[in-house]
mmCIF file of N, CA and C in Angstrom:
data_model
loop_
_atom_site.group_PDB
_atom_site.id
_atom_site.type_symbol
_atom_site.label_atom_id
_atom_site.label_comp_id
_atom_site.label_asym_id
_atom_site.label_seq_id
_atom_site.Cartn_x
_atom_site.Cartn_y
_atom_site.Cartn_z
ATOM 1 N N MET R 1 -3.801 -16.701 -11.160
ATOM 2 C CA MET R 1 -3.386 -15.183 -10.363
ATOM 3 C C MET R 1 -2.253 -13.706 -10.415
ATOM 4 N N SER R 2 -3.338 -12.607 -11.087
ATOM 5 C CA SER R 2 -2.215 -11.755 -11.942
ATOM 6 C C SER R 2 -1.195 -11.023 -10.500
ATOM 7 N N GLU R 3 -0.330 -10.504 -10.715
ATOM 8 C CA GLU R 3 0.919 -10.317 -9.498
ATOM 9 C C GLU R 3 0.207 -9.095 -9.042
ATOM 10 N N ARG R 4 -1.015 -8.499 -9.105
ATOM 11 C CA ARG R 4 -1.510 -7.571 -8.245
ATOM 12 C C ARG R 4 -2.522 -8.032 -7.570
ATOM 13 N N ASN R 5 -3.263 -8.805 -7.327
ATOM 14 C CA ASN R 5 -3.393 -9.983 -6.578
ATOM 15 C C ASN R 5 -2.903 -10.149 -5.303
ATOM 16 N N ARG R 6 -1.447 -10.179 -5.990
ATOM 17 C CA ARG R 6 0.052 -10.848 -4.915
ATOM 18 C C ARG R 6 -0.650 -9.976 -3.612
ATOM 19 N N LEU R 7 -0.482 -8.688 -3.388
ATOM 20 C CA LEU R 7 -0.495 -7.662 -3.297
ATOM 21 C C LEU R 7 -1.775 -7.919 -2.214
ATOM 22 N N HIS R 8 -1.702 -7.980 -0.392
ATOM 23 C CA HIS R 8 -2.645 -8.118 0.957
ATOM 24 C C HIS R 8 -3.113 -6.738 1.764
ATOM 25 N N CYS R 9 -3.561 -6.463 1.997
ATOM 26 C CA CYS R 9 -4.079 -4.946 2.590
ATOM 27 C C CYS R 9 -4.760 -4.692 4.027
ATOM 28 N N SER R 10 -4.549 -4.255 4.982
ATOM 29 C CA SER R 10 -4.996 -4.916 5.904
ATOM 30 C C SER R 10 -4.888 -2.716 7.051
ATOM 31 N N VAL R 11 -5.623 -1.915 5.519
ATOM 32 C CA VAL R 11 -5.243 -0.655 5.574
ATOM 33 C C VAL R 11 -7.063 -0.665 5.121
ATOM 34 N N ASP R 12 -8.357 -1.103 5.750
ATOM 35 C CA ASP R 12 -9.714 -0.986 5.713
ATOM 36 C C ASP R 12 -9.951 0.403 4.865
ATOM 37 N N SER R 13 -9.064 1.275 5.682
ATOM 38 C CA SER R 13 -9.721 3.421 5.299
ATOM 39 C C SER R 13 -9.193 3.507 3.860
ATOM 40 N N CYS R 14 -8.924 2.513 2.837
ATOM 41 C CA CYS R 14 -7.936 2.617 2.163
ATOM 42 C C CYS R 14 -9.105 2.452 0.514
ATOM 43 N N VAL R 15 -9.074 2.605 -0.265
ATOM 44 C CA VAL R 15 -9.571 3.266 -1.520
ATOM 45 C C VAL R 15 -9.644 1.877 -2.457
ATOM 46 N N TYR R 16 -8.594 1.598 -2.039
ATOM 47 C CA TYR R 16 -7.063 0.154 -2.916
ATOM 48 C C TYR R 16 -8.318 -1.434 -2.470
ATOM 49 N N ASN R 17 -8.158 -0.870 -1.599
ATOM 50 C CA ASN R 17 -8.493 -2.493 -0.587
ATOM 51 C C ASN R 17 -9.831 -3.017 -0.262
ATOM 52 N N LYS R 18 -9.914 -4.249 -1.015
ATOM 53 C CA LYS R 18 -10.655 -4.995 -1.194
ATOM 54 C C LYS R 18 -11.173 -5.678 -0.246
ATOM 55 N N ASN R 19 -12.271 -6.055 -0.208
ATOM 56 C CA ASN R 19 -12.449 -7.034 0.748
ATOM 57 C C ASN R 19 -11.881 -7.578 2.186
ATOM 58 N N SER R 20 -11.114 -6.222 2.562
ATOM 59 C CA SER R 20 -10.201 -5.846 3.675
ATOM 60 C C SER R 20 -9.407 -6.547 3.651
ATOM 61 N N CYS R 21 -8.810 -6.831 2.464
ATOM 62 C CA CYS R 21 -7.930 -7.749 1.982
ATOM 63 C C CYS R 21 -7.020 -8.229 1.101
ATOM 64 N N GLU R 22 -7.264 -7.893 -0.344
ATOM 65 C CA GLU R 22 -7.126 -7.708 -1.438
ATOM 66 C C GLU R 22 -6.565 -6.434 -1.826
ATOM 67 N N CYS R 23 -5.115 -5.930 -2.196
ATOM 68 C CA CYS R 23 -4.840 -4.109 -2.933
ATOM 69 C C CYS R 23 -5.040 -3.876 -4.323
ATOM 70 N N THR R 24 -6.128 -3.233 -4.953
ATOM 71 C CA THR R 24 -6.832 -3.630 -6.217
ATOM 72 C C THR R 24 -6.083 -2.343 -6.968
ATOM 73 N N ALA R 25 -4.913 -1.278 -5.751
ATOM 74 C CA ALA R 25 -4.006 -1.047 -7.170
ATOM 75 C C ALA R 25 -3.268 -1.077 -8.049
ATOM 76 N N ASP R 26 -2.854 -0.157 -9.137
ATOM 77 C CA ASP R 26 -2.191 -0.820 -9.890
ATOM 78 C C ASP R 26 -0.727 -1.301 -9.788
ATOM 79 N N ASN R 27 0.184 0.639 -9.270
ATOM 80 C CA ASN R 27 0.874 -0.108 -8.358
ATOM 81 C C ASN R 27 1.090 -0.183 -7.465
ATOM 82 N N VAL R 28 1.496 0.186 -7.117
ATOM 83 C CA VAL R 28 1.929 0.243 -4.997
ATOM 84 C C VAL R 28 3.528 0.632 -5.293
ATOM 85 N N ASP R 29 3.511 2.194 -4.528
ATOM 86 C CA ASP R 29 4.803 2.825 -3.956
ATOM 87 C C ASP R 29 5.497 2.584 -2.528
ATOM 88 N N VAL R 30 5.950 2.296 -2.089
ATOM 89 C CA VAL R 30 6.482 2.008 -0.689
ATOM 90 C C VAL R 30 7.726 2.365 -0.804
ATOM 91 N N SER R 31 7.550 3.384 0.568
ATOM 92 C CA SER R 31 9.439 3.949 0.708
ATOM 93 C C SER R 31 9.030 4.796 2.179
ATOM 94 N N CYS R 32 10.278 4.411 2.479
ATOM 95 C CA CYS R 32 10.834 4.724 4.352
ATOM 96 C C CYS R 32 9.970 5.547 4.127
ATOM 97 N N THR R 33 10.358 6.518 5.858
ATOM 98 C CA THR R 33 9.548 7.165 6.218
ATOM 99 C C THR R 33 11.044 8.400 6.196
ATOM 100 N N CYS R 34 12.387 7.679 6.546
ATOM 101 C CA CYS R 34 13.012 8.847 7.386
ATOM 102 C C CYS R 34 13.923 9.451 6.216
ATOM 103 N N LYS R 35 14.397 10.081 6.615
ATOM 104 C CA LYS R 35 15.464 11.265 5.312
ATOM 105 C C LYS R 35 16.878 10.334 5.661
ATOM 106 N N ASP R 36 17.007 10.336 6.106
ATOM 107 C CA ASP R 36 18.440 9.664 6.748
ATOM 108 C C ASP R 36 18.136 8.007 6.166
ATOM 109 N N PRO R 37 19.042 7.665 5.037
ATOM 110 C CA PRO R 37 19.600 5.748 4.130
ATOM 111 C C PRO R 37 19.633 5.216 5.154
ATOM 112 N N ASP R 38 20.336 5.831 6.832
ATOM 113 C CA ASP R 38 20.374 3.586 7.167
ATOM 114 C C ASP R 38 19.374 3.770 7.819
ATOM 115 N N CYS R 39 18.602 4.852 8.093
ATOM 116 C CA CYS R 39 17.053 5.016 8.969
ATOM 117 C C CYS R 39 16.080 4.006 7.932
ATOM 118 N N CYS R 40 15.904 2.877 8.050
ATOM 119 C CA CYS R 40 14.431 2.581 7.332
ATOM 120 C C CYS R 40 14.029 1.567 7.906
ATOM 121 N N ASP R 41 13.610 0.707 9.068
ATOM 122 C CA ASP R 41 12.719 1.082 9.743
ATOM 123 C C ASP R 41 11.122 0.714 9.304
ATOM 124 N N GLU R 42 10.714 2.222 9.780
ATOM 125 C CA GLU R 42 9.685 1.803 9.134
ATOM 126 C C GLU R 42 8.741 2.362 7.323
ATOM 127 N N THR R 43 8.070 1.974 7.332
ATOM 128 C CA THR R 43 7.265 2.904 5.968
ATOM 129 C C THR R 43 6.262 2.983 4.952
ATOM 130 N N GLU R 44 6.333 3.240 4.502
ATOM 131 C CA GLU R 44 4.552 4.481 4.220
ATOM 132 C C GLU R 44 4.568 3.173 2.514
ATOM 133 N N CYS R 45 3.036 3.407 2.486
ATOM 134 C CA CYS R 45 2.757 2.877 1.353
ATOM 135 C C CYS R 45 2.175 4.727 0.856
ATOM 136 N N ARG R 46 2.834 4.919 -0.680
ATOM 137 C CA ARG R 46 2.228 6.800 -1.346
ATOM 138 C C ARG R 46 0.911 5.867 -1.710
ATOM 139 N N THR R 47 0.732 4.745 -1.671
ATOM 140 C CA THR R 47 -0.005 4.599 -2.811
ATOM 141 C C THR R 47 -1.834 4.504 -2.511
ATOM 142 N N PHE R 48 -1.818 4.885 -1.104
ATOM 143 C CA PHE R 48 -2.987 5.120 -0.228
ATOM 144 C C PHE R 48 -4.049 6.587 0.104
ATOM 145 N N ARG R 49 -4.954 5.881 -0.706
ATOM 146 C CA ARG R 49 -6.385 6.773 -0.565
ATOM 147 C C ARG R 49 -7.321 6.916 0.379
ATOM 148 N N SER R 50 -7.814 7.385 0.491
ATOM 149 C CA SER R 50 -8.743 6.821 2.301
ATOM 150 C C SER R 50 -9.736 7.408 1.382
ATOM 151 N N LYS R 51 -10.638 6.729 1.744
ATOM 152 C CA LYS R 51 -12.231 6.414 1.400
ATOM 153 C C LYS R 51 -12.911 7.311 1.049
ATOM 154 N N GLU R 52 -12.636 8.176 2.245
ATOM 155 C CA GLU R 52 -13.524 9.652 2.808
ATOM 156 C C GLU R 52 -12.969 10.689 2.443
#
């Protein structure tokens, strides 16, 4: 199993989501949603691309 196959995704609207669970992107960029470095309770996947 490749490293990529270990990434799971629940965002059905992403072009990289295969079979509603597997991320097929070559790289995944996840970042904090707030600018304050001490505030990191939420993250976002910057790799996300909409199917539409």
